[in-house]
Short mmCIF file of N, CA and C in Angstrom, two decimals:
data_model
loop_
_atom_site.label_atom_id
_atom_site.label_comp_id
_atom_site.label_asym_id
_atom_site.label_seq_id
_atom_site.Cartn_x
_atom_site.Cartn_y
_atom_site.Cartn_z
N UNK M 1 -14.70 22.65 16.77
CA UNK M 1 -13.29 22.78 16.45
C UNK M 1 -13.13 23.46 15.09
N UNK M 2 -11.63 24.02 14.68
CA UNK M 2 -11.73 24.62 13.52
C UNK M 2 -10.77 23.59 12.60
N UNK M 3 -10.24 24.48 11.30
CA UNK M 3 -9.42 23.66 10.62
C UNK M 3 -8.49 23.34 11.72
N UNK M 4 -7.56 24.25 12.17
CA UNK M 4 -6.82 24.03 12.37
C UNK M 4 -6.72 23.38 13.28
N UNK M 5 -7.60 23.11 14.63
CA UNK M 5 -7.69 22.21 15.35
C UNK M 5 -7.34 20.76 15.05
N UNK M 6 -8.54 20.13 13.96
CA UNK M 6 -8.34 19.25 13.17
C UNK M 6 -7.47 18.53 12.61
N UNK M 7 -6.85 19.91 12.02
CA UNK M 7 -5.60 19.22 11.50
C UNK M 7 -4.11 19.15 12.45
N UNK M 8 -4.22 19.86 13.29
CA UNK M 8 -2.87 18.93 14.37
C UNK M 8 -3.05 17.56 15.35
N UNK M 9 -4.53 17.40 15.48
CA UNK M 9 -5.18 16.34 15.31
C UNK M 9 -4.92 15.04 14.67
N UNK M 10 -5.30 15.19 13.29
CA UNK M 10 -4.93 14.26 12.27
C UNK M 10 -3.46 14.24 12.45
N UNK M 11 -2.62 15.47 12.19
CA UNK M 11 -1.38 15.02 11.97
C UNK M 11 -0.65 13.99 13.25
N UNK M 12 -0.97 14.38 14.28
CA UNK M 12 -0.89 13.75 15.44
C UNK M 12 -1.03 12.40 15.24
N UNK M 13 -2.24 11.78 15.13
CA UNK M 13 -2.68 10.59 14.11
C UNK M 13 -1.83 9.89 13.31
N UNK M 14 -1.11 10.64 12.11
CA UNK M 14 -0.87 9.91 11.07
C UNK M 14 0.31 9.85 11.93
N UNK M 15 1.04 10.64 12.69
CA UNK M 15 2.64 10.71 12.60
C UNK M 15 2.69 9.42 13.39
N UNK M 16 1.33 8.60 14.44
CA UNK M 16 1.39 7.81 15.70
C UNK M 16 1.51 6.31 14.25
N UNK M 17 0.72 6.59 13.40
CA UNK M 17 0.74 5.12 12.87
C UNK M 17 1.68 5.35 11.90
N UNK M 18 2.38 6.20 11.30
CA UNK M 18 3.53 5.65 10.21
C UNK M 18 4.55 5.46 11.36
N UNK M 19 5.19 6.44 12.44
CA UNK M 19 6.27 6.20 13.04
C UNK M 19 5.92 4.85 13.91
N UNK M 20 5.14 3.82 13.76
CA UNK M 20 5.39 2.68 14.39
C UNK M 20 4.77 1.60 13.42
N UNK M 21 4.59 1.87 12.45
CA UNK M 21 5.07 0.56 11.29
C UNK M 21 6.59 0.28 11.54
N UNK M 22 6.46 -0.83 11.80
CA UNK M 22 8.15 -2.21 11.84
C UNK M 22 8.58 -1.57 10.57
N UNK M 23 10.02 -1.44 11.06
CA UNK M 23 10.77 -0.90 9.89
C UNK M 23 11.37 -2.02 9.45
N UNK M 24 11.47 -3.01 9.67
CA UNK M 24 12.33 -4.46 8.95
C UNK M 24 10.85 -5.16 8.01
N UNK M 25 9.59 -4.90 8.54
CA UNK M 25 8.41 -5.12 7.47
C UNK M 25 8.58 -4.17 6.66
N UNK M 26 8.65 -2.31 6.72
CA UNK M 26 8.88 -1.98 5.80
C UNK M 26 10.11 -2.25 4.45
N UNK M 27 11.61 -2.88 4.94
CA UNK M 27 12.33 -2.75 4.25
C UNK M 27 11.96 -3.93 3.44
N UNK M 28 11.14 -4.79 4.21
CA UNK M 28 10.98 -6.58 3.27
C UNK M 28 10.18 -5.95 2.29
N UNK M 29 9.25 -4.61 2.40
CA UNK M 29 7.93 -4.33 1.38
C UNK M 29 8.94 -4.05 0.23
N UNK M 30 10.03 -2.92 0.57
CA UNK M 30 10.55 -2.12 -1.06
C UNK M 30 11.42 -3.62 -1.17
N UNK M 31 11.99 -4.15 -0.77
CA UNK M 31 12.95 -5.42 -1.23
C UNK M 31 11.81 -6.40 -2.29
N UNK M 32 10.73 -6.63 -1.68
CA UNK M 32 9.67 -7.57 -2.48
C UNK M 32 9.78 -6.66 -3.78
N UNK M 33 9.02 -5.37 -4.10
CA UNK M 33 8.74 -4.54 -4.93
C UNK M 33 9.54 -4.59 -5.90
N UNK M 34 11.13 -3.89 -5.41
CA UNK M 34 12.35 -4.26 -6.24
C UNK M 34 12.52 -4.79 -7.04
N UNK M 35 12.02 -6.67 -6.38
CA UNK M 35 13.01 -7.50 -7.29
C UNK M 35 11.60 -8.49 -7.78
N UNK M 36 10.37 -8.09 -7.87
CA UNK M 36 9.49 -8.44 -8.36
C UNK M 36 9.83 -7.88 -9.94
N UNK M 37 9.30 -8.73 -11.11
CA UNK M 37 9.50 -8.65 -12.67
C UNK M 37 8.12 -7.86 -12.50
N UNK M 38 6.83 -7.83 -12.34
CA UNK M 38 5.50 -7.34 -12.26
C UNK M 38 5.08 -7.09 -10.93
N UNK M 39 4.09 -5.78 -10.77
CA UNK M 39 3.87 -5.45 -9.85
C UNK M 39 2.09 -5.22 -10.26
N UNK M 40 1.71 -6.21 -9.21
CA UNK M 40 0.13 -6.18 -9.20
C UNK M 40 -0.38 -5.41 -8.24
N UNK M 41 -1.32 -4.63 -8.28
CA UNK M 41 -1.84 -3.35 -6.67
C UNK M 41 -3.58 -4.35 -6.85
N UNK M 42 -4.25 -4.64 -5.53
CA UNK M 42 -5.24 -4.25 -5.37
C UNK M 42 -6.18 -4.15 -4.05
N UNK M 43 -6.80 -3.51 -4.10
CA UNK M 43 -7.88 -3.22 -2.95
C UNK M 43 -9.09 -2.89 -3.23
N UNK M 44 -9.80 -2.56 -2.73
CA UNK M 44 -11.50 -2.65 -2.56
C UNK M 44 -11.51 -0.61 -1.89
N UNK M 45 -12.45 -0.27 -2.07
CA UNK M 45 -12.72 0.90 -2.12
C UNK M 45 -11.85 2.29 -1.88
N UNK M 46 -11.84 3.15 -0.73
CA UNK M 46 -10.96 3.58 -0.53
C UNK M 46 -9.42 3.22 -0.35
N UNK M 47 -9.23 2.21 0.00
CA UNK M 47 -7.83 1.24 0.25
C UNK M 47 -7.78 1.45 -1.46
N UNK M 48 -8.58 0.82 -2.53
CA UNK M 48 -8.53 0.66 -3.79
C UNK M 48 -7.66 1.72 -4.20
N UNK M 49 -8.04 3.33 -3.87
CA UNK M 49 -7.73 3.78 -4.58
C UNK M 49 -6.45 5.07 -4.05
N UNK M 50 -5.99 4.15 -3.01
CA UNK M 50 -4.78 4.55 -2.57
C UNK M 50 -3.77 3.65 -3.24
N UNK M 51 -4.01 2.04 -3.13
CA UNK M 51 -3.25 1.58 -3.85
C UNK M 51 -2.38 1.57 -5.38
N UNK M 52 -4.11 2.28 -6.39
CA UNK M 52 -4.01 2.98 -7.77
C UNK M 52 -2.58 3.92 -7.90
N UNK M 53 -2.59 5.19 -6.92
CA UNK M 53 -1.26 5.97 -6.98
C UNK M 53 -0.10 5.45 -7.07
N UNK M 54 -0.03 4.28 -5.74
CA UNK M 54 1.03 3.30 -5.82
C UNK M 54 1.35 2.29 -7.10
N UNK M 55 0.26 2.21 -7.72
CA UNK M 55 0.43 1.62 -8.98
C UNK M 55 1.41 2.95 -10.06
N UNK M 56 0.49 3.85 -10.17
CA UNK M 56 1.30 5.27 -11.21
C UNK M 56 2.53 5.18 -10.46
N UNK M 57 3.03 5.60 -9.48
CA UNK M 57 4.30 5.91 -8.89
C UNK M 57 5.39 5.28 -9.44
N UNK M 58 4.33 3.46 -9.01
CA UNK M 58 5.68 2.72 -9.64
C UNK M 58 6.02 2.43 -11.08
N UNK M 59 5.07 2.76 -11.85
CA UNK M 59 4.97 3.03 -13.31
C UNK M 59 5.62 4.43 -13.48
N UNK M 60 5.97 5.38 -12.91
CA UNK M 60 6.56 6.67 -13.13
C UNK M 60 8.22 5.93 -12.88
N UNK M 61 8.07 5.38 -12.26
CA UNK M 61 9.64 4.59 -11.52
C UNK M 61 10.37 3.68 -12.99
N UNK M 62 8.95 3.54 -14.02
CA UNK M 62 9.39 2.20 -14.74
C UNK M 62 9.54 0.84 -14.54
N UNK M 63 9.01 0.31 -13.49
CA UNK M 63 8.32 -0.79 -13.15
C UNK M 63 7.11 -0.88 -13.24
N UNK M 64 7.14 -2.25 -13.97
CA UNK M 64 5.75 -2.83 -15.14
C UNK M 64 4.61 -2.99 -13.49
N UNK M 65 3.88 -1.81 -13.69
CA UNK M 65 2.82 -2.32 -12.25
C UNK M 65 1.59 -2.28 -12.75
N UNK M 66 0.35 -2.80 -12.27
CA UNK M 66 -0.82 -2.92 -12.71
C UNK M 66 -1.68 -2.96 -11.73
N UNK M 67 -3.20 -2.31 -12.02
CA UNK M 67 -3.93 -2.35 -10.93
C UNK M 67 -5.13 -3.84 -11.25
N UNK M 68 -4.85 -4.83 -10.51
CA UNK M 68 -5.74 -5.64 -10.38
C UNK M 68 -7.42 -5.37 -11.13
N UNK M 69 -8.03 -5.73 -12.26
CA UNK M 69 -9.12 -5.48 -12.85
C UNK M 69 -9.36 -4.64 -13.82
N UNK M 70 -8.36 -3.93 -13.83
CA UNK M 70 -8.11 -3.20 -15.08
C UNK M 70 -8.26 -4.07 -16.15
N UNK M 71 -8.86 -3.52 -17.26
CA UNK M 71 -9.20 -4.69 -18.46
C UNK M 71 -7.65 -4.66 -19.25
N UNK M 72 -6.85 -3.82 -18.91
CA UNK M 72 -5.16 -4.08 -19.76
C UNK M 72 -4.34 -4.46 -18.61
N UNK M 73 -4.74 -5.40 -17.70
CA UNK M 73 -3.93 -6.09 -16.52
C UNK M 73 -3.52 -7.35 -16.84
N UNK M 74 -2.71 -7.88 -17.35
CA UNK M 74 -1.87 -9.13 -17.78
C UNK M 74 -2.34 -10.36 -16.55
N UNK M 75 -1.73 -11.51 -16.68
CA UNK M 75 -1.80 -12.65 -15.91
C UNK M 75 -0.42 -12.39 -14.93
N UNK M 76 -0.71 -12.77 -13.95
CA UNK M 76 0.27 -12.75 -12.60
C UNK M 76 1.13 -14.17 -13.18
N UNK M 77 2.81 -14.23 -13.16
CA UNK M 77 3.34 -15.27 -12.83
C UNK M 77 4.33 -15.55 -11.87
N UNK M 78 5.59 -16.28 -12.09
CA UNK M 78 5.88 -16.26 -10.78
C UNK M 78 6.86 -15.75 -9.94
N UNK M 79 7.24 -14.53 -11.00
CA UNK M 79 8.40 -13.50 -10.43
C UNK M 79 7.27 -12.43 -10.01
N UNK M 80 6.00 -12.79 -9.64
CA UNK M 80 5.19 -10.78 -9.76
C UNK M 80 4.91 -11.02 -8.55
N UNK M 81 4.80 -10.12 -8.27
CA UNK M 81 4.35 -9.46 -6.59
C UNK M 81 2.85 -8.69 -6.83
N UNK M 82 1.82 -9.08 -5.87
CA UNK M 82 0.93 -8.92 -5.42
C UNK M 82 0.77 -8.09 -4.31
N UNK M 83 0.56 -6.52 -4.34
CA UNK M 83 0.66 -5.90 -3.46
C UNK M 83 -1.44 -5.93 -2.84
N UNK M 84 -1.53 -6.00 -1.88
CA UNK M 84 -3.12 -5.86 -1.80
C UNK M 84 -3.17 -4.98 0.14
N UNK M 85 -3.97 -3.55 -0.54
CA UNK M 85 -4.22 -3.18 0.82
C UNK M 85 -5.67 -3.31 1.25
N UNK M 86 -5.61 -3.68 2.77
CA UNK M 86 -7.59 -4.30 3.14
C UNK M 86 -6.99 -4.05 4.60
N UNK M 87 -7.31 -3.00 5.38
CA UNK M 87 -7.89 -2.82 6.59
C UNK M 87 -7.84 -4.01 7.22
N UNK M 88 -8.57 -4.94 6.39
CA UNK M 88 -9.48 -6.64 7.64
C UNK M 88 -8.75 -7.22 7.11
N UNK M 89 -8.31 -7.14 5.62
CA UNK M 89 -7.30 -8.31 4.91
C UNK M 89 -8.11 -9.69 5.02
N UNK M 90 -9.50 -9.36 4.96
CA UNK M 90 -10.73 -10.10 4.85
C UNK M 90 -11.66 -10.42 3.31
N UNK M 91 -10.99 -9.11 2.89
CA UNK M 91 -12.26 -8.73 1.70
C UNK M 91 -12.52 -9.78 1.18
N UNK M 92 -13.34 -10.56 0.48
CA UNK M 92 -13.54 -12.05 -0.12
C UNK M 92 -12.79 -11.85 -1.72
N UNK M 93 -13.39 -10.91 -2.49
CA UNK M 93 -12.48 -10.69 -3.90
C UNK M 93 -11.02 -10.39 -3.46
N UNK M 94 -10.27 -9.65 -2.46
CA UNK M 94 -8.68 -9.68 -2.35
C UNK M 94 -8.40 -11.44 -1.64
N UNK M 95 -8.99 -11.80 -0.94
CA UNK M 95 -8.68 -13.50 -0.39
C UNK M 95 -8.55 -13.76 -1.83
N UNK M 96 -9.29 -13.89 -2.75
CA UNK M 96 -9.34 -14.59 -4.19
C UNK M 96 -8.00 -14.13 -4.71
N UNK M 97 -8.21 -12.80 -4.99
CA UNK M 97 -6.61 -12.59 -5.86
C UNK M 97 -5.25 -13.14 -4.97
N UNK M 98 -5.59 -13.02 -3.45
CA UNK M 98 -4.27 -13.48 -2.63
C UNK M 98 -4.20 -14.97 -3.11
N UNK M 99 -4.95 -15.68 -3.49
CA UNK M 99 -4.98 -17.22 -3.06
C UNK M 99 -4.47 -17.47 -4.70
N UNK M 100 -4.71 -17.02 -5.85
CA UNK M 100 -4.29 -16.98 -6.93
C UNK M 100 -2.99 -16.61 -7.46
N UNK M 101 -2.34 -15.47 -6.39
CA UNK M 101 -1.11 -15.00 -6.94
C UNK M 101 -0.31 -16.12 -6.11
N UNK M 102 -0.80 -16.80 -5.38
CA UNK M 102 0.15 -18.01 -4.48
C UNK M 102 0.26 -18.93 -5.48
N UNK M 103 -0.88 -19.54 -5.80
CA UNK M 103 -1.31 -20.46 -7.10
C UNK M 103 -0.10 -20.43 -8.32
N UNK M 104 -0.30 -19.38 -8.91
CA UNK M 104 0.77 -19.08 -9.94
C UNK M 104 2.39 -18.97 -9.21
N UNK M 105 2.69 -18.73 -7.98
CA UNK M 105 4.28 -18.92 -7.63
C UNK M 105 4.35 -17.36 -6.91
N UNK M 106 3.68 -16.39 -7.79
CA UNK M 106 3.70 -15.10 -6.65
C UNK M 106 4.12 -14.82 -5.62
N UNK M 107 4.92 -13.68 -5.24
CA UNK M 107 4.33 -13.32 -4.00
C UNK M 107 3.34 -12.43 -3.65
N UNK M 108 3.13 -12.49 -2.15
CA UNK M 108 2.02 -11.43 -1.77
C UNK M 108 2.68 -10.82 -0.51
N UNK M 109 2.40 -9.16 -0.96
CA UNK M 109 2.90 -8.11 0.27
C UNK M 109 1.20 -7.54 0.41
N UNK M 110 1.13 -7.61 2.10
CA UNK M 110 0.21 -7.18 2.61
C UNK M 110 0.07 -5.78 3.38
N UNK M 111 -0.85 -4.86 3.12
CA UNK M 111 -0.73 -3.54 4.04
C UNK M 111 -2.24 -3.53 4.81
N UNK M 112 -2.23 -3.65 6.26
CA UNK M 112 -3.51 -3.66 6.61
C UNK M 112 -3.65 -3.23 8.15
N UNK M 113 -4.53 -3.31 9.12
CA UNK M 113 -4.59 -3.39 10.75
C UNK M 113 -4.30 -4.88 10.97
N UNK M 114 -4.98 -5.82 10.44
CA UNK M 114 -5.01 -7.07 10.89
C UNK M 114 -4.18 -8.51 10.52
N UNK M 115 -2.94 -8.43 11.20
CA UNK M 115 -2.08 -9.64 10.97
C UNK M 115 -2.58 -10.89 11.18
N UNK M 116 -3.82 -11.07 11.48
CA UNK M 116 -3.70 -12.47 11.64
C UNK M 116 -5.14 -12.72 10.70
N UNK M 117 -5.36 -11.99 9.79
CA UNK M 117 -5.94 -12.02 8.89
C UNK M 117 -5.87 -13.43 7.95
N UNK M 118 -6.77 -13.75 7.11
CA UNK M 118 -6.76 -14.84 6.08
C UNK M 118 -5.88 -14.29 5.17
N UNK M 119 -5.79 -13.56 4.77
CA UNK M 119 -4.81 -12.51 3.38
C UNK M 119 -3.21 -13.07 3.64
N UNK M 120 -3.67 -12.33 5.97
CA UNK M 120 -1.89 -12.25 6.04
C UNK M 120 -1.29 -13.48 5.91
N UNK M 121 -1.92 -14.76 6.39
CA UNK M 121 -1.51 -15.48 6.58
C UNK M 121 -0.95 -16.30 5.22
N UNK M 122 -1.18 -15.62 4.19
CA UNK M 122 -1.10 -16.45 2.92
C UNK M 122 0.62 -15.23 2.34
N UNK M 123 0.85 -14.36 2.78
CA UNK M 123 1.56 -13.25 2.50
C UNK M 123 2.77 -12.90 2.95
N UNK M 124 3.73 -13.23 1.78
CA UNK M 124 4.77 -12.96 2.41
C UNK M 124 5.80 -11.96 2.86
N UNK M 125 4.81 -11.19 3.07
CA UNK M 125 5.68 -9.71 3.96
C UNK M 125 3.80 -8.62 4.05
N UNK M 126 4.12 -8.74 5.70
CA UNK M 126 2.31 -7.57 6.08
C UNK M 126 3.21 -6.80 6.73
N UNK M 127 2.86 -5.65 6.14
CA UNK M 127 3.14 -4.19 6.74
C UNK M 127 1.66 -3.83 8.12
N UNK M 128 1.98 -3.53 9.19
CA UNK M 128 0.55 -3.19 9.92
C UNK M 128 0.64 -2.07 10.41
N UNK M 129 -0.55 -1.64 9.96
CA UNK M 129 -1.15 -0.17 10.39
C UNK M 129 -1.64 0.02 11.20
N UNK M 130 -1.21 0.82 12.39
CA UNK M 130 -2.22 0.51 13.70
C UNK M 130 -3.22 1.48 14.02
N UNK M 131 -4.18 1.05 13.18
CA UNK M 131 -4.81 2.25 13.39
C UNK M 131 -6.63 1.87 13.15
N UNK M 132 -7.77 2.52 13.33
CA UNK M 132 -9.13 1.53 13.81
C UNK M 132 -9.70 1.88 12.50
N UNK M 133 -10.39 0.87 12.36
CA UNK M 133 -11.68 0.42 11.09
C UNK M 133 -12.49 -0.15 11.82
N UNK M 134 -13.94 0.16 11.11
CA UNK M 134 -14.54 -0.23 11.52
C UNK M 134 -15.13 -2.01 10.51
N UNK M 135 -14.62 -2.45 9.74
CA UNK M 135 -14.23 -3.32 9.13
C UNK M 135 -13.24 -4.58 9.83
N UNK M 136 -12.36 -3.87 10.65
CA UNK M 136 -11.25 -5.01 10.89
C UNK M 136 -12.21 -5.21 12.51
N UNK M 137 -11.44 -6.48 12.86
CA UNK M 137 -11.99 -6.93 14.23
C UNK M 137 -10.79 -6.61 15.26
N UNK M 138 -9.77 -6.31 14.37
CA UNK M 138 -9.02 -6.08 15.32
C UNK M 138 -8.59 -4.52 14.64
N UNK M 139 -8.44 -3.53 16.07
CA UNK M 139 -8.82 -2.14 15.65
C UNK M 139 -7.98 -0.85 16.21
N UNK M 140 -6.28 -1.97 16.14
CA UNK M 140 -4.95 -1.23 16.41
C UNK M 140 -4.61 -0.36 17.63
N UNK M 141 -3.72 0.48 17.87
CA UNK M 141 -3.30 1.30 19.21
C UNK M 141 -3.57 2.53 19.45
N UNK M 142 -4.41 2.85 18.08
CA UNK M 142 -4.91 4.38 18.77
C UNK M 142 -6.50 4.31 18.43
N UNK M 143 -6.96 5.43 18.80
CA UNK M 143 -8.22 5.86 18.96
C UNK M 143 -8.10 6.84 17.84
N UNK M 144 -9.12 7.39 16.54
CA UNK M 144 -9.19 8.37 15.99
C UNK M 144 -10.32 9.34 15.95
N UNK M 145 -10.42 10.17 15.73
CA UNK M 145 -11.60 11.70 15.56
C UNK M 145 -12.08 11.43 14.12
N UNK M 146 -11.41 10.70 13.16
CA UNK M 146 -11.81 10.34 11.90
C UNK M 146 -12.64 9.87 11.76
N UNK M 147 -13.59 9.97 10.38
CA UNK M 147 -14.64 9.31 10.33
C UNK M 147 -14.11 7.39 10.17
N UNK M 148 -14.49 6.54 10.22
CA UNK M 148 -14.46 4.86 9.36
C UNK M 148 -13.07 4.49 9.11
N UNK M 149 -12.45 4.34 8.34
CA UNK M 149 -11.06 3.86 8.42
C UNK M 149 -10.57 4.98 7.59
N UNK M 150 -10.68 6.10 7.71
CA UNK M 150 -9.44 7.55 7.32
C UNK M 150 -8.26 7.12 7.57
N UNK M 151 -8.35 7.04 9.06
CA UNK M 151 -6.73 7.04 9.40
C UNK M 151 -5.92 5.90 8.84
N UNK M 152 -6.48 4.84 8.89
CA UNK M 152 -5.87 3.74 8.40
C UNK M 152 -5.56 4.21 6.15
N UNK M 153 -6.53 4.37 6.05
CA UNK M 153 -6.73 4.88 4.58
C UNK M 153 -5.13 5.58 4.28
N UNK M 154 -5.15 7.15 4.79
CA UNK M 154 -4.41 7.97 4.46
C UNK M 154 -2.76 7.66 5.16
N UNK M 155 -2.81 6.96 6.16
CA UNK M 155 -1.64 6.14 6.38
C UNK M 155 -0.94 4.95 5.34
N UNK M 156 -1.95 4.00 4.79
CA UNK M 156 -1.59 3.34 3.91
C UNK M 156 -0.48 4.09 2.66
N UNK M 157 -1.62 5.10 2.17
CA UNK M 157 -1.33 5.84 1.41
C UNK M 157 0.21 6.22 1.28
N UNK M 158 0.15 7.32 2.58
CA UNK M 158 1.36 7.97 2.93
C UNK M 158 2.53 6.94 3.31
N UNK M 159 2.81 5.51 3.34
CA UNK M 159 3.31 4.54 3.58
C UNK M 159 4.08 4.12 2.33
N UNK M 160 2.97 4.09 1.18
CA UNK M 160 3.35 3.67 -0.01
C UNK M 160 4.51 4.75 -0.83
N UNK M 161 4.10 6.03 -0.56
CA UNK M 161 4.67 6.93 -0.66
C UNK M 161 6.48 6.84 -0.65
N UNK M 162 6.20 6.76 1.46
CA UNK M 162 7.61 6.24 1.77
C UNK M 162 8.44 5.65 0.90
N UNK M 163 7.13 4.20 0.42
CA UNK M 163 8.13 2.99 -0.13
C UNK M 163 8.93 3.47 -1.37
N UNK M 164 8.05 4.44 -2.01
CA UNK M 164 8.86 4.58 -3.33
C UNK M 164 9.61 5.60 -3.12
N UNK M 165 9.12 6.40 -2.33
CA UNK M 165 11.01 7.03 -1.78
C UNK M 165 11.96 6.53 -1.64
N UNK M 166 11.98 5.32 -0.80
CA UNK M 166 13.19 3.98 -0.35
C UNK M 166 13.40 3.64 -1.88
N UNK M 167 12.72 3.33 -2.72
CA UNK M 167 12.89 2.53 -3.90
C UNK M 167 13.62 3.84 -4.88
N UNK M 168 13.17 4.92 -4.68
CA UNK M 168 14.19 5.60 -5.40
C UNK M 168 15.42 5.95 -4.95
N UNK M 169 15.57 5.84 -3.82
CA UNK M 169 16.79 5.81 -2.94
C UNK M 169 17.60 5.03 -3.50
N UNK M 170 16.78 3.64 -3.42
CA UNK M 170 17.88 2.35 -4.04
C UNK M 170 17.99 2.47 -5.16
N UNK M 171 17.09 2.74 -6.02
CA UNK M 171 17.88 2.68 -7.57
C UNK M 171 18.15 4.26 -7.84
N UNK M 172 18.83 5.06 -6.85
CA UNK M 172 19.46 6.71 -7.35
C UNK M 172 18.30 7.03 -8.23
N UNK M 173 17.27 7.51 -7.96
CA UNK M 173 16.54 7.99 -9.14
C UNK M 173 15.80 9.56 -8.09
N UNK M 174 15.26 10.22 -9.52
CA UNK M 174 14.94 11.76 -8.48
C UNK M 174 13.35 11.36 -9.57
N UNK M 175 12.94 12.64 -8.83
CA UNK M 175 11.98 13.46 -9.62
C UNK M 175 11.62 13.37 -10.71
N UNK M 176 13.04 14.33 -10.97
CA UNK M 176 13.21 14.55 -12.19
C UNK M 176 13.39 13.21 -13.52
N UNK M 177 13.99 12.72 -12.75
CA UNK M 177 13.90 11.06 -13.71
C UNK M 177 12.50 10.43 -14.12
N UNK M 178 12.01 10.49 -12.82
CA UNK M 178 10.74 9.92 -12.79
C UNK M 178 9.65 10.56 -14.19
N UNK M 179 9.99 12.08 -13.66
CA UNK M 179 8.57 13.11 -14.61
C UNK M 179 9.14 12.47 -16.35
N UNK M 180 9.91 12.02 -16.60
CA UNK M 180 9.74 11.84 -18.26
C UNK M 180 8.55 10.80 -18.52
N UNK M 181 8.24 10.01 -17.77
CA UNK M 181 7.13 8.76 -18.12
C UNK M 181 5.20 9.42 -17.30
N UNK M 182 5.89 10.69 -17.07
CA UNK M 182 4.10 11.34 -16.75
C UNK M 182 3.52 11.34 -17.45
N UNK M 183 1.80 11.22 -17.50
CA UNK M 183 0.89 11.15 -18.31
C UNK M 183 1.13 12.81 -18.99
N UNK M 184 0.85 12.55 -20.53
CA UNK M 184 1.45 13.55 -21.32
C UNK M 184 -0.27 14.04 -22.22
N UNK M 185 -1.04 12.84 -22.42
CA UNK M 185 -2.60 12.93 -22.55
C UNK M 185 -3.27 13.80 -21.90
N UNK M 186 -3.23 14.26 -20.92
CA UNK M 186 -4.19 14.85 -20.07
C UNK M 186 -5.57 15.54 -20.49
#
């Protein structure tokens, strides 16, 4: 196959798992986000570092967000939201941070394949991705050409995206608002 093969492929793919994420789970995700005082992100490898953007985004937005392990990551209390994305919603270090941000009063928003996960069950709003890992046991409604959990990966991603679209929706904000708080260091 060529690029282009590939890529109507993939797109095919992504368009099957964002257009059937529950849109009343999505609206509970930006509602949690919103009216959370702190916004905690974390995940474990690739998931990890989809979540990271979602961390900048919402820091471009001006909401205090943080990526879980960062050595300038504050203590969770009990207005913060715990965002954690995991495929299995298994990982043993995200179970820990899920079971901790409960501890302190937290909430927890979940993005993953597997709702009936240990994570989800502790979480109060799972977004599900239906889409296969080879990680989760349960391994969603489509079949992919992707290597390991891509599809699930770059869906997450492109999900989070959404959210802070919705979230700039709700608080009227553009672009242009956003770009004054860009990294200016580079």
């Amino acid at each position: 196959m060529n690029n282009k093969e590939y890529a109507d492929i993939v797109l095919k793919e992504l368009t099957h798992t964002l257009t059937a994420i529950d849109q009343e789970a999505a609206k509970q995700f930006v509602s949690l986000i919103d009216q959370g005082d702190e916004i905690f992100c974390a995940g474990a490898g690739r998931s990890g570092f989809q979540v990271k953007g979602f961390a900048m985004r919402l820091m471009h937005m001006g909401i205090h967000s943080y990526v879980v392990g960062e050595t300038c990551t504050p203590n969770i209390a009990e207005n913060g939201v715990l965002v954690i994305c995991s495929g299995s919603g298994e990982t043993k270090s995200l179970v820990n941070h899920a079971a901790k941000a409960k501890e302190m009063g937290a909430r927890v928003a979940l993005i993953t394949i597997n709702t009936e996960s240990t994570i989800a069950k502790m979480a109060d709003v799972v977004v599900e991705i239906s889409a296969p890992s080879p990680k989760s046991a349960k391994q969603g409604d489509i079949k992919s050409i992707q290597p390991m959990g891509s599809l699930f990966e770059q869906s997450e991603g492109i999900f989070m995206d959404i959210a802070v679209m919705m979230l700039m929706e709700k608080r009227n904000m553009t672009s242009d608002t956003m770009f004054g708080r860009h990294a200016n260091m580079e």
